[in-house]
Coordinates of C-alpha atoms and ligand atoms in Angstrom, one line a residue:
X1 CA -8.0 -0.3 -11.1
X2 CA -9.5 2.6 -8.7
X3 CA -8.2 5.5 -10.3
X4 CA -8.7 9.5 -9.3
X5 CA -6.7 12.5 -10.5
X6 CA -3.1 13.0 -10.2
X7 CA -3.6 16.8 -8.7
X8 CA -5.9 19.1 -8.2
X9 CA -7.4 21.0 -11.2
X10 CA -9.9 24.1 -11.0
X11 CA -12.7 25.6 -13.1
X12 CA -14.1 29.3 -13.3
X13 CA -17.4 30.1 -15.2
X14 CA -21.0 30.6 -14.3
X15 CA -24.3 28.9 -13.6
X16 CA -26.5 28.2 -16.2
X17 CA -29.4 29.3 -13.9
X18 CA -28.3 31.8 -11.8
X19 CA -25.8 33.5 -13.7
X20 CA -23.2 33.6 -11.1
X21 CA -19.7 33.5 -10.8
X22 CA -19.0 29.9 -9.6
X23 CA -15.5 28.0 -9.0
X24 CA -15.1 24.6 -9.6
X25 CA -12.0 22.2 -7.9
X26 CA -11.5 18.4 -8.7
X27 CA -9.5 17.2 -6.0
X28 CA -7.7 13.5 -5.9
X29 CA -9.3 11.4 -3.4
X30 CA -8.0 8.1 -1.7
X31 CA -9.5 4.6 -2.9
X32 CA -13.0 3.1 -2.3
X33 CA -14.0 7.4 -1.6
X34 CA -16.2 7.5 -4.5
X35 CA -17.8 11.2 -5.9
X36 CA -18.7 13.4 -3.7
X37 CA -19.6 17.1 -3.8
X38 CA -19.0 19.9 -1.0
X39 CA -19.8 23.5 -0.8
X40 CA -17.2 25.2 0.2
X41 CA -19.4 28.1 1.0
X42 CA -21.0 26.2 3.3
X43 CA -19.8 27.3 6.6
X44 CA -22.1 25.9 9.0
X45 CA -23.3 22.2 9.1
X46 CA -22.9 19.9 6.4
X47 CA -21.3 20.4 3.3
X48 CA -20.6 17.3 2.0
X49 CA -23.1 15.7 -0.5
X50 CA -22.9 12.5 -2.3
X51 CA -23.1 11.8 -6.0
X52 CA -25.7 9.5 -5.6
X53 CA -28.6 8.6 -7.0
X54 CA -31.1 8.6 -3.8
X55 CA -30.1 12.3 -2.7
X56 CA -31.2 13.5 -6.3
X57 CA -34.4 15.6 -6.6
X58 CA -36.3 15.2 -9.4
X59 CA -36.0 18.2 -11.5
X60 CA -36.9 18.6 -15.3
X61 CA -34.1 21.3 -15.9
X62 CA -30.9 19.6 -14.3
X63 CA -29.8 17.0 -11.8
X64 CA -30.0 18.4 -8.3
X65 CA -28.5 17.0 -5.5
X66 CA -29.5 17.6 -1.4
X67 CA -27.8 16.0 1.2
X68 CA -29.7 15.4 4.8
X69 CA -28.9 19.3 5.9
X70 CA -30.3 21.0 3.2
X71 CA -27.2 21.7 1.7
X72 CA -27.2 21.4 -2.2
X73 CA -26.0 21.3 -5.6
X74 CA -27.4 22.1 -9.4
X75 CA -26.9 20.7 -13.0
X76 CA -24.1 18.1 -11.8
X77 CA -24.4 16.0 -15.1
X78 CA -21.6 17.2 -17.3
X79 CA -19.0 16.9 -14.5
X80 CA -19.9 13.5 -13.8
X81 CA -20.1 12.7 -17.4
X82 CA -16.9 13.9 -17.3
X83 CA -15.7 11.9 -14.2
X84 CA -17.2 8.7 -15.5
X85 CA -16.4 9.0 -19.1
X86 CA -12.5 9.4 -18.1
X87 CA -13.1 6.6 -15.7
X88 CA -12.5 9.0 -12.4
X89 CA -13.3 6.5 -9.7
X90 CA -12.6 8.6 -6.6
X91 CA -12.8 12.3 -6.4
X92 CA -13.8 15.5 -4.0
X93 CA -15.2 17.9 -6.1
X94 CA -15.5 21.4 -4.8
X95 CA -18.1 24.2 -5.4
X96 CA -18.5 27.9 -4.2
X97 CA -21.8 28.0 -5.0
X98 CA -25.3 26.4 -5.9
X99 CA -24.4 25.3 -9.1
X100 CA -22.0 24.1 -11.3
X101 CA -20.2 26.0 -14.0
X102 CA -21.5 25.6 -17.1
X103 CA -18.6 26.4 -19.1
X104 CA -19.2 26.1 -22.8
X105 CA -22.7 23.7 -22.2
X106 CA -20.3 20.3 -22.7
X107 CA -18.0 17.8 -21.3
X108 CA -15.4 18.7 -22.9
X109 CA -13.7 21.5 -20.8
X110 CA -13.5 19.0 -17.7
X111 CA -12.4 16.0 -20.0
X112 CA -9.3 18.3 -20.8
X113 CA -8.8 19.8 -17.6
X114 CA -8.8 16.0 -16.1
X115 CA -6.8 14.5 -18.6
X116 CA -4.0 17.4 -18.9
X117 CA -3.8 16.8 -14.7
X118 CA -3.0 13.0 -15.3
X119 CA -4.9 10.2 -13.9
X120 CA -3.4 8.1 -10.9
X121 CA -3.9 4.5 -11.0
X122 CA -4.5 3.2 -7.5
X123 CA -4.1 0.0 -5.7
X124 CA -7.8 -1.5 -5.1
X125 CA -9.3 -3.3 -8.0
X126 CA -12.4 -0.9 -9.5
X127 CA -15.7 -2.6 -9.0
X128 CA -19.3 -1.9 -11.1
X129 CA -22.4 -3.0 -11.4
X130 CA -23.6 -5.7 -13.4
X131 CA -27.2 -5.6 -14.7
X132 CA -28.9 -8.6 -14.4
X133 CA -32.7 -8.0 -14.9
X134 CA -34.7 -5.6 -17.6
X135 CA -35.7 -3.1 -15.1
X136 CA -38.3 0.0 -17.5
X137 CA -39.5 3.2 -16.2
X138 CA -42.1 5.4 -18.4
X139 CA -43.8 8.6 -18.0
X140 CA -46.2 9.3 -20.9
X141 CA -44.8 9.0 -24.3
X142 CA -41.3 9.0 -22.1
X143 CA -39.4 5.7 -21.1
X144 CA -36.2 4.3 -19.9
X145 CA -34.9 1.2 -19.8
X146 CA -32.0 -1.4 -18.2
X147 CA -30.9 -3.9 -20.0
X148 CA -28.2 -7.1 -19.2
X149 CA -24.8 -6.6 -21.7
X150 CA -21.6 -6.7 -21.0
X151 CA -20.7 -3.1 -21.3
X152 CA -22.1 0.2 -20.8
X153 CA -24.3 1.3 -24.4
X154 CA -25.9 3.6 -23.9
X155 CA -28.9 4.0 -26.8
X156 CA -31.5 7.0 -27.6
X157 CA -34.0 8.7 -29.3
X158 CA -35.8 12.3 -29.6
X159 CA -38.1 13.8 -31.5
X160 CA -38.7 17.5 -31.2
X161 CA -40.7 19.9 -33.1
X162 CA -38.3 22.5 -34.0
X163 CA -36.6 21.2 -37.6
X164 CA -33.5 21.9 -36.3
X165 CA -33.7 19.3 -34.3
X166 CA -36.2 16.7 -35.2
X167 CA -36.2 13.1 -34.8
X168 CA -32.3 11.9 -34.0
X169 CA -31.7 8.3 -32.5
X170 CA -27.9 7.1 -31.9
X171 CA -26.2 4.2 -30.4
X172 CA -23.2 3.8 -28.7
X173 CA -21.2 1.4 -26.7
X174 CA -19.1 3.6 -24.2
X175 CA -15.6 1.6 -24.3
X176 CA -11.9 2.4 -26.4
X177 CA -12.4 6.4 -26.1
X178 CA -16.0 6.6 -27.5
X179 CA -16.9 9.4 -24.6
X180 CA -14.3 11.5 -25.7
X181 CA -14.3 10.7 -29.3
X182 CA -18.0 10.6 -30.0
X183 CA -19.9 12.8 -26.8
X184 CA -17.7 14.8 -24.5
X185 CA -18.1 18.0 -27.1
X186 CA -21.9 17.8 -27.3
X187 CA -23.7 20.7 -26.0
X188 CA -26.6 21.1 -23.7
X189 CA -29.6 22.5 -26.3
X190 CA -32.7 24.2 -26.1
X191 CA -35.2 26.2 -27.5
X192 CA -35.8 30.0 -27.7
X193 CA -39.6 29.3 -26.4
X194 CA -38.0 27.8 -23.5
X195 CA -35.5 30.4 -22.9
X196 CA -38.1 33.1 -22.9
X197 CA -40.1 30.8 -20.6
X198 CA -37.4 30.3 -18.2
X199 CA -36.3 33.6 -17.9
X200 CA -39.6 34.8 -16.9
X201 CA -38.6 32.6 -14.3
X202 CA -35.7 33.7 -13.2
X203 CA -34.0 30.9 -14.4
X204 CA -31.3 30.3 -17.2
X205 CA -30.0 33.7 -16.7
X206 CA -26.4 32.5 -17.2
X207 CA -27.4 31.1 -20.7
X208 CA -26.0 32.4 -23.8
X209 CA -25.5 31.7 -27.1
X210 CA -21.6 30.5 -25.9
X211 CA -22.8 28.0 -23.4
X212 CA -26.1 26.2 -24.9
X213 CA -27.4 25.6 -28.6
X214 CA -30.3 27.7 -29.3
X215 CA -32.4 26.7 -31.7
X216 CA -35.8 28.1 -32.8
X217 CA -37.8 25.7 -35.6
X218 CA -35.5 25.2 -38.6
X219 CA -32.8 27.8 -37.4
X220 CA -30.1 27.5 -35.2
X221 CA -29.2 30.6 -33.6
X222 CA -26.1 29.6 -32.1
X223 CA -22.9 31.3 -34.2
X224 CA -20.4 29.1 -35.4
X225 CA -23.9 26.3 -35.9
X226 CA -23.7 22.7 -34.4
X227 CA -20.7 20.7 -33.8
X228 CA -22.0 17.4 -34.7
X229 CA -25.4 17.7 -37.1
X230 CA -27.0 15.2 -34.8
X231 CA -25.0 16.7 -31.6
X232 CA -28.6 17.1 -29.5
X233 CA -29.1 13.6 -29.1
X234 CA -25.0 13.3 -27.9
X235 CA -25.5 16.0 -25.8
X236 CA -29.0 13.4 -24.4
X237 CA -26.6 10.4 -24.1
X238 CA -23.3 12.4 -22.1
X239 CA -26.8 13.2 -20.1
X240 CA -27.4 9.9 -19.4
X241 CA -23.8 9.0 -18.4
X242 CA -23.7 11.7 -16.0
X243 CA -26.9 10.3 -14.6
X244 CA -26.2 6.7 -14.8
X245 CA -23.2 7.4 -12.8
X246 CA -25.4 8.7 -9.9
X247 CA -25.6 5.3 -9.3
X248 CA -22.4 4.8 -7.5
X249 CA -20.2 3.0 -9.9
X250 CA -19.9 2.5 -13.5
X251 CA -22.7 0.3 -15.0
X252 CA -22.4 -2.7 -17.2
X253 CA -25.4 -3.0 -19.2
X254 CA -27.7 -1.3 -21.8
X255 CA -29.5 1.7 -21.4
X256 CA -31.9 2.9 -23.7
X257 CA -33.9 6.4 -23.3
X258 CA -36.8 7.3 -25.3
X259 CA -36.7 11.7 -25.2
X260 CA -36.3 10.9 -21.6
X261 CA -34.4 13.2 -19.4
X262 CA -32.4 13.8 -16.0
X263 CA -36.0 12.7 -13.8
X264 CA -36.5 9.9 -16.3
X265 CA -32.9 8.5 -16.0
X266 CA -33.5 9.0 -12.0
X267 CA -36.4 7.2 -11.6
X268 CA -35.0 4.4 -14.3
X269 CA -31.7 3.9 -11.4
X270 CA -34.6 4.2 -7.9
X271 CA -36.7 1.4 -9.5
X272 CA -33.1 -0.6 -10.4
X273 CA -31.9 -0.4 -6.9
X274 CA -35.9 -0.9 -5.7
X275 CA -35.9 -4.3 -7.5
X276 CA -34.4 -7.5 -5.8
X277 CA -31.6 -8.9 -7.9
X278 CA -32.0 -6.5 -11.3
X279 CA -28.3 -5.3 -9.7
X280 CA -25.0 -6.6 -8.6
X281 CA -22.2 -4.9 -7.4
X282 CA -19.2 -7.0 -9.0
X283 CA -15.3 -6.6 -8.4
X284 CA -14.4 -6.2 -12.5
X285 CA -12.1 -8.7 -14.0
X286 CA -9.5 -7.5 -16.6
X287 CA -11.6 -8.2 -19.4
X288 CA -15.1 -5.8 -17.7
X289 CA -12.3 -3.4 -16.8
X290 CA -11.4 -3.1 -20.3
X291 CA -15.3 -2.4 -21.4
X292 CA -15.8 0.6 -19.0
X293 CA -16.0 4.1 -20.1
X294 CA -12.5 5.1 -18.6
X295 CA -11.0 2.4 -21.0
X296 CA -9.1 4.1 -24.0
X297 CA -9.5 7.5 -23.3
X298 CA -6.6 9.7 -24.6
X299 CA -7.0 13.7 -24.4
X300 CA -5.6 13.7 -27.8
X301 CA -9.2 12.3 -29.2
X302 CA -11.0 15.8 -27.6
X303 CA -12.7 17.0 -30.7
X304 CA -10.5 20.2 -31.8
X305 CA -13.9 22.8 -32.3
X306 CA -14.4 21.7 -28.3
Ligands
LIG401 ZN1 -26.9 18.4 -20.2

């Protein structure tokens, strides 16, 4: 079934890029509403912005998203990893500011503040779409892919030069828990080039050591290390559920992303949606209800180091 959160359940911390103090309210939200954003400090005009896939702007850094009046919203991917993994069909979800907390650089934070709330069944039958047609998107070395299946996998690969990272590739089908068992913990990761890059920039100037794995060639910098030894490419595929999600409803299919990223992912879901009959929205039968990403999850399965 449709299912949103049983009450309302906040989050204080601050944005990754700007370094502010931001607030952060999941609110419950009646069936067939779907995700949707609004800034609260919006006063004038519209406020309300969709989590959807054609209002996203193509960023490398984070998933952005602008609604008609300008207003808009930064790095919205580990909330709505968070949303989809627990199988949060229908939620408002208010921010005080540009951009989302980052809170520790995971999932995991809005996996146990969602799941402590309680999750309220509701009385429409949840619907998804099925993938029907190989749909590809590449850029460079880069590509994405859709593939038919009967549940979400999602599958990846990256290869970076920094040791500490290196060539990682992982598979998983995201049914019976696997978000919060395998992914919700993973950490958004970078390297201390880029930092000193993007803080020339005036960006990433709520990073720190706490919210992001730093690595820099064979050494993490990070205390307390990694949480999983390949936990870059998790963090890449909680990425990619976030992303996928964008799309409006679960999906039931196979994604594969080859060191692709938010833009990659984006582009991957406009050229789904672009082509005639690669997607159809279905109304899921027990058996596809029990293969999406929702299924299974208990909050006792949240990785303890999280
Ligand atoms: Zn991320």
């Amino acid at each position: 079934m449709q299912t949103t959160i049983k009450a309302p359940v906040r989050f204080t911390g601050v944005g990754l890029h700007s370094g502010a103090p931001v607030r952060l309210t999941i609110r419950p939200a009646a069936a067939h509403h779907g995700i949707w954003f609004r800034r609260t400090d919006i006063a004038v005009g519209d406020a309300l912005i969709p989590a959807r896939w054609d209002v996203v702007e193509r960023t490398p850094l984070c998933t952005k998203v602008v609604n008609g009046a300008g207003a808009s919203l930064s790095t919205v991917e580990h909330v709505m990893a968070a949303l989809a993994g627990c199988g949060v069909t229908n939620a408002l979800v208010e921010v005080d500011g540009p951009e989302v907390p980052i809170l520790d650089g995971s999932s995991a934070p809005f996996v146990r503040g969602i799941l402590a709330r309680g999750l309220q069944r509701q009385a429409a039958p949840v619907r998804a779409f099925e993938v029907l047609k190989t749909v590809e998107v590449r850029n460079g070395e880069a590509w994405a892919r859709l593939e038919p299946g009967k549940a979400l996998e999602i599958s990846f690969h990256i290869d970076f030069p920094d040791a500490a990272i290196g060539v990682q590739d992982k598979v998983l089908t995201m049914s019976n828990g696997t978000f919060v068992r395998e992914l919700c913990d993973a950490r958004t990761f970078c390297r201390q080039s880029d930092v000193d890059a993007m803080r020339a920039q005036g960006l990433a100037l709520g990073g720190t050591l706490d919210n992001a794995v730093v690595v820099d060639g064979d050494r993490i910098l990070s205390p307390g290390g990694l949480r999983h030894t390949d936990e870059a490419v998790r963090h890449k595929m909680l990425d990619a559920l976030g992303d996928l999600f964008m799309a409006g409803a679960p999906l039931l299919g196979r994604y594969t992303g080859y060191r692709a990223g938010h833009s990659l992912t984006n582009t991957l879901l406009r050229a789904a949606f672009a082509e005639p009959g690669a997607l159809r929205m279905v109304t899921c039968s027990a058996d596809q209800m029990a293969q999406l990403p929702g299924a299974g999850v208990h909050m006792d399965e949240i990785p303890a180091v999280a």
